[in-house]
Short mmCIF file of C-alpha atoms in Angstrom, two decimals:
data_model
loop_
_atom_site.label_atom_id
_atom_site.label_comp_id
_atom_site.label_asym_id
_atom_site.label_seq_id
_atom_site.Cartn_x
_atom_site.Cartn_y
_atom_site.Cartn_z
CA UNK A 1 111.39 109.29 104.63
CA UNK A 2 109.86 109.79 108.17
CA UNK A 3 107.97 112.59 109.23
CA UNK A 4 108.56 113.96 112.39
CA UNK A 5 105.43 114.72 113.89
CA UNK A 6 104.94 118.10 116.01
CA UNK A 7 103.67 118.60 118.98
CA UNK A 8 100.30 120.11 117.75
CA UNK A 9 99.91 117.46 115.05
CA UNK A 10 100.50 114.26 117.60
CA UNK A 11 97.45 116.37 119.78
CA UNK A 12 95.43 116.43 116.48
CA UNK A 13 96.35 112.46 115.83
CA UNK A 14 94.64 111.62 119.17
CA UNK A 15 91.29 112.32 117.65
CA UNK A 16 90.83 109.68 115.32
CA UNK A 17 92.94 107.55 117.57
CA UNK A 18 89.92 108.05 119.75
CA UNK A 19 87.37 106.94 116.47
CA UNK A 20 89.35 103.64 115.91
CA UNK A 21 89.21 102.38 120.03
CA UNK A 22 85.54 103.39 119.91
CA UNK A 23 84.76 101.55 116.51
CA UNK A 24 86.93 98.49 118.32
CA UNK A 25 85.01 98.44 121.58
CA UNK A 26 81.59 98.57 119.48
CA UNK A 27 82.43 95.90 117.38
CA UNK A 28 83.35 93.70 120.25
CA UNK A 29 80.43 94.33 122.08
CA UNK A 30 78.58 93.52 118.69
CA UNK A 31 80.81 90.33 119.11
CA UNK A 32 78.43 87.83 120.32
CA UNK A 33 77.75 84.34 119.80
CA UNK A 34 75.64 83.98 116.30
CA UNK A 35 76.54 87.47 115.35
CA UNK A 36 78.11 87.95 111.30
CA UNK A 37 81.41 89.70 111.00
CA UNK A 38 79.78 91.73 109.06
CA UNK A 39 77.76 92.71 111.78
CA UNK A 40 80.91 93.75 113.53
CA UNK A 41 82.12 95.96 110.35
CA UNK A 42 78.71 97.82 110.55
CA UNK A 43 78.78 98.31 114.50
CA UNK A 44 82.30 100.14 112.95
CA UNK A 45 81.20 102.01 110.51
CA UNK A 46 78.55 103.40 112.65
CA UNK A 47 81.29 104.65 115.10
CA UNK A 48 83.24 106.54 111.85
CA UNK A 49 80.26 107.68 110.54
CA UNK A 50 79.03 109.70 113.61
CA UNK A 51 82.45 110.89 114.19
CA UNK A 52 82.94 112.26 110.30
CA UNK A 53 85.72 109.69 110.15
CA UNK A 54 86.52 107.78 107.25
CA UNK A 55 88.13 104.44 107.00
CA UNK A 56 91.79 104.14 105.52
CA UNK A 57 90.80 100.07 105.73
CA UNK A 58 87.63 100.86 102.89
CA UNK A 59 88.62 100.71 99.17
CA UNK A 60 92.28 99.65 100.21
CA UNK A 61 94.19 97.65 97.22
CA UNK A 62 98.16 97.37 97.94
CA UNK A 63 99.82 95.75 94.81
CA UNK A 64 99.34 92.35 96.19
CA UNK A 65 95.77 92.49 96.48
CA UNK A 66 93.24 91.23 93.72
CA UNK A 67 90.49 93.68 94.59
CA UNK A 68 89.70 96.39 97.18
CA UNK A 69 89.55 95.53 100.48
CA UNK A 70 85.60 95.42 101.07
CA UNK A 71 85.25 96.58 104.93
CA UNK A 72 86.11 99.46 107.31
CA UNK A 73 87.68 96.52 109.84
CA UNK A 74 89.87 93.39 109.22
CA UNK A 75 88.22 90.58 111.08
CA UNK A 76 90.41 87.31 111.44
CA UNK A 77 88.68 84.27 113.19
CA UNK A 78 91.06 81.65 114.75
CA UNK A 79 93.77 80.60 112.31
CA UNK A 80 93.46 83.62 110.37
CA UNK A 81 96.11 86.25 111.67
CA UNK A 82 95.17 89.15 110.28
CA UNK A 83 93.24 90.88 107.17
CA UNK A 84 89.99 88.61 107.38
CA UNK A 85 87.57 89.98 105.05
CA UNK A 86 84.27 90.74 107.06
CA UNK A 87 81.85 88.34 105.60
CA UNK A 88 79.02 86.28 106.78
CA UNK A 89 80.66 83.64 108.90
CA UNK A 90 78.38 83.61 112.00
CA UNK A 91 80.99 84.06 115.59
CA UNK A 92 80.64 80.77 117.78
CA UNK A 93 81.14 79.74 121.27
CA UNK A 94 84.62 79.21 121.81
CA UNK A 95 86.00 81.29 118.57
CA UNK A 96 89.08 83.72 118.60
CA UNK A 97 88.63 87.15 116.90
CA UNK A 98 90.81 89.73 115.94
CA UNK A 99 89.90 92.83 114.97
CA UNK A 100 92.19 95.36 113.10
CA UNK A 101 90.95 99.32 112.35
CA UNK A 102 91.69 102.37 111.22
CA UNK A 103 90.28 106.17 111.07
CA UNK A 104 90.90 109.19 109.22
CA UNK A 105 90.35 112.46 110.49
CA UNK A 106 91.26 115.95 110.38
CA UNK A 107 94.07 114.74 107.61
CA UNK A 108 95.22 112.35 110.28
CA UNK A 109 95.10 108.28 111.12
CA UNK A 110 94.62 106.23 114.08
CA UNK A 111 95.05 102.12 113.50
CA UNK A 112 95.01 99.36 116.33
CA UNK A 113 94.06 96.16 116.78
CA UNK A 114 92.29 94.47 119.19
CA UNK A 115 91.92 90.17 120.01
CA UNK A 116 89.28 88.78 121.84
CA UNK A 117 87.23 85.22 122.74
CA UNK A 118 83.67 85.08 122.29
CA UNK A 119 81.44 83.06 124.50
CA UNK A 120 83.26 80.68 126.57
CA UNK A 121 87.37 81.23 126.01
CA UNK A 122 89.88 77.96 125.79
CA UNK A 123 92.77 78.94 128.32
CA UNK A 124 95.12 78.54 125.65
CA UNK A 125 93.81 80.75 123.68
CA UNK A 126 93.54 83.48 126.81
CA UNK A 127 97.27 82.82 127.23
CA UNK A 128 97.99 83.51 123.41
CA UNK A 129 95.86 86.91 123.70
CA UNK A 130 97.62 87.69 127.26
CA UNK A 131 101.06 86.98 125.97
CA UNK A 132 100.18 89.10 122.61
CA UNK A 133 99.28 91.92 124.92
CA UNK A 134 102.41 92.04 127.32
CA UNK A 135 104.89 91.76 123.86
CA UNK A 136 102.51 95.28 122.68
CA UNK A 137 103.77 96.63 126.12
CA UNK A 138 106.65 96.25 125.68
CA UNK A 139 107.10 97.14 122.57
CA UNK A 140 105.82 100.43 123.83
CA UNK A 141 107.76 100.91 126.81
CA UNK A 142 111.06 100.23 124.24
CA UNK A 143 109.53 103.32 122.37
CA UNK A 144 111.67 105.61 123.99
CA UNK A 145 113.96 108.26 122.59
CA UNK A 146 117.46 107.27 122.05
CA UNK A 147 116.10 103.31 121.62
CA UNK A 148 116.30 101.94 118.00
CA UNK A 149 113.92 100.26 116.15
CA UNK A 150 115.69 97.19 116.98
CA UNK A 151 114.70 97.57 120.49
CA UNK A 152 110.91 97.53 120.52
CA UNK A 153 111.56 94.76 117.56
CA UNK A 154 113.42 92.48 120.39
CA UNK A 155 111.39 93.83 123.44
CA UNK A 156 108.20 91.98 121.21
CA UNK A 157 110.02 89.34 119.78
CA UNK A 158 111.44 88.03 123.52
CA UNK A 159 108.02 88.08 124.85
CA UNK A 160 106.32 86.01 122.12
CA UNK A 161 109.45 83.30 121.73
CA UNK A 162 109.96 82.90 125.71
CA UNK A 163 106.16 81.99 125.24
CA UNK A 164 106.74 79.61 122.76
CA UNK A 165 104.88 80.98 120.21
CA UNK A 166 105.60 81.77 116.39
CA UNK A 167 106.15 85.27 114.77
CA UNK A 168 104.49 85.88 111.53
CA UNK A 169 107.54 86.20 109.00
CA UNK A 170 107.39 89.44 107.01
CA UNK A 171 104.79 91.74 108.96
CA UNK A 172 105.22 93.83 111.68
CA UNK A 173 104.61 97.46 112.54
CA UNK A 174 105.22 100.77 110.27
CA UNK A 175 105.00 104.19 111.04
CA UNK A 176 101.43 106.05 110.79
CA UNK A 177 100.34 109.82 110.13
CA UNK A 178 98.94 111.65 106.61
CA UNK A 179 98.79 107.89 105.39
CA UNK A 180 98.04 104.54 106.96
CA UNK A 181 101.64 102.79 106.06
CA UNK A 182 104.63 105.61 106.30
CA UNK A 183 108.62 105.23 107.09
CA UNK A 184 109.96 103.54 108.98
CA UNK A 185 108.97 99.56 109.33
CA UNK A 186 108.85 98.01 112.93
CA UNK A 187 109.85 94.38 113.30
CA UNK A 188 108.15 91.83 115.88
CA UNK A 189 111.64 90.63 115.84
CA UNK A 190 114.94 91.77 116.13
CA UNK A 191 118.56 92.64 117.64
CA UNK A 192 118.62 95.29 120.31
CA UNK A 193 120.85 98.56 119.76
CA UNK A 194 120.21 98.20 115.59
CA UNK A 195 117.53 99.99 113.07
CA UNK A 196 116.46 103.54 112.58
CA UNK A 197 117.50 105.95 116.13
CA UNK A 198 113.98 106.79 117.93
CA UNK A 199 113.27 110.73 117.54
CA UNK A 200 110.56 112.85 119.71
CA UNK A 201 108.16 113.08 116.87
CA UNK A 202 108.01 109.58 115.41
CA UNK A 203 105.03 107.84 115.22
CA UNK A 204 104.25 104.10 115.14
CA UNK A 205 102.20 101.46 114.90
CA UNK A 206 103.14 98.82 117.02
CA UNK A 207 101.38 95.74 116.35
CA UNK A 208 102.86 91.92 117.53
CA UNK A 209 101.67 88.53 115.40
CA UNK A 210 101.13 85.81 117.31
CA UNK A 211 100.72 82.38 116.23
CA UNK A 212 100.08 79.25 118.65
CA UNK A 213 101.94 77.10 117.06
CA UNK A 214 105.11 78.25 117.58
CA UNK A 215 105.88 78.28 113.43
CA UNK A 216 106.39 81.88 111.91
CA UNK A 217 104.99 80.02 108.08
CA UNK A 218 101.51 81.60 107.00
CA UNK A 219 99.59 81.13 103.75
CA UNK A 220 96.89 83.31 101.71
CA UNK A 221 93.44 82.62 101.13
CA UNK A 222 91.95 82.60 97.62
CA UNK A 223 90.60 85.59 98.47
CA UNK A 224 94.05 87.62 97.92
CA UNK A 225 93.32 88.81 101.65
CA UNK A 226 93.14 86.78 104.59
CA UNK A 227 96.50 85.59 105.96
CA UNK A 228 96.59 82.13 108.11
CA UNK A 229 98.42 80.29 109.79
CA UNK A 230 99.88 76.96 108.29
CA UNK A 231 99.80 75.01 110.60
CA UNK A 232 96.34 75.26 111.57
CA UNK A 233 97.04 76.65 114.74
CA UNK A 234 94.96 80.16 116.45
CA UNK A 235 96.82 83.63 116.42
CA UNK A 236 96.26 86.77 117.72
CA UNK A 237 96.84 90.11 116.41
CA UNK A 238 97.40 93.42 119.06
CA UNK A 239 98.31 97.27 117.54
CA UNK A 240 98.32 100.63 119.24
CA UNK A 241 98.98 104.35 117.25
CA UNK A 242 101.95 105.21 119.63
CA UNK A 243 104.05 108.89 119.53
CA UNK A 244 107.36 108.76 120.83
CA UNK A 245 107.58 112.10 122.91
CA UNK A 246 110.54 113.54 124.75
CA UNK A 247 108.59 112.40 127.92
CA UNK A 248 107.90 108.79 126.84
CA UNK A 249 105.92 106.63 124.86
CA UNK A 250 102.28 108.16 124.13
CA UNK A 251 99.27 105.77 123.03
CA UNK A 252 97.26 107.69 120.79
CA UNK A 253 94.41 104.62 120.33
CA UNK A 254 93.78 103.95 123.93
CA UNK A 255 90.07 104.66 125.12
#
């Protein structure tokens, strides 16, 4: 079932919207060459825990998932797409990072993702980030009133193909509010004019999967967690909170 959100309550969600693009700027400043990724989960849980937040991320464990999730972000280096465990793998020069969080606050949640380089970038990886970034705005711009989840779906998925690159099969966007995963489920890929009608009160989180390669085939780690690609090839991962108002698309995680 999806909740439509009032006006009050999509006011109230911009608060920890605010916590998560705070805890994502600080742990890409933290970002550096040499740096762990678990220093980038603590320069995150520093931002939640001056803000009273908690982390919907901390003590996760879907069905699929052998134990908790260990960290307040996701951090996924290179050919891992998204939910990296934050570990002790030290960042270096040239690496891809993609960093995925979440705050609770007030009863409310704020998730986005951010991707990055660190040190000096490889232009095809600045491309893949670039090209991950338009198919988010667009996405957004589709999230509109009127639209269908189809649209966004195939406002994302034309970006990333006319780029050549792959869509992650089976993950995309959901909606976001009380909980970190509601109703409804928002494809990186799909038909225009089809899905669930867009209502003034929705909320989403809109999040494109990008892999290099152009394949859409991932695989798990051993860890139960961290999805990469098969091929080998670097991804990157881009999410915004976003209401759908009566006067357009609202981002609820921006800065």
């Amino acid at each position: 079932m999806v909740e439509l959100k009032t006006e009050e309550s999509i006011n109230a969600m911009r608060a920890p919207g605010r916590v998560v693009a705070r805890a994502l700027a600080a742990a890409r400043q933290a970002a550096a060459v040499g740096a762990s990724l678990l220093d980038l989960d603590r320069a995150a849980r520093a931002v939640l825990a001056e803000a009273g937040a908690s982390s919907p991320f901390l003590g996760y464990r879907p069905h699929f998932a052998p134990v908790p999730f260990p960290g307040v972000v996701c951090a996924s280096v290179n050919d891992a797409i998204v939910h990296g465990i934050p570990d002790g793998y030290r960042l270096r020069d040239g690496d891809l990072v993609s960093i995925d969080c979440g705050a609770e606050l007030g009863g409310w949640v704020g998730d986005a993702a951010v991707s990055f380089t660190v040190g000096r970038p490889r232009p095809a990886d600045l491309r893949l980030i670039e090209t991950a970034e338009a198919a988010l705005a667009a996405g957004i711009a589709a999230a509109r009133p009127g639209n269908r989840i189809g649209d966004i779906a195939h406002a994302i998925g034309t970006v990333c193909r006319s780029a050549g690159y792959g869509i992650m099969e089976d993950f995309g966007g959901h909606g976001v509010g009380r909980s970190m995963h509601e109703d409804p489920g928002v494809p990186n890929e799909g038909r225009p004019g089809r899905g669930m009608q867009l209502r003034p009160g929705m909320v989403l989180a809109i999040e494109p999967m990008l892999i290099a390669g152009g394949t859409d085939e991932y695989r798990c780690d051993g860890d139960g967690w961290t999805l990469r690609t098969l091929d080998g090839s670097r991804a990157a991962h881009v999410e915004h909170t976003v209401a759908i108002t009566a006067d357009g698309p609202r981002i609820l995680t921006a800065l």
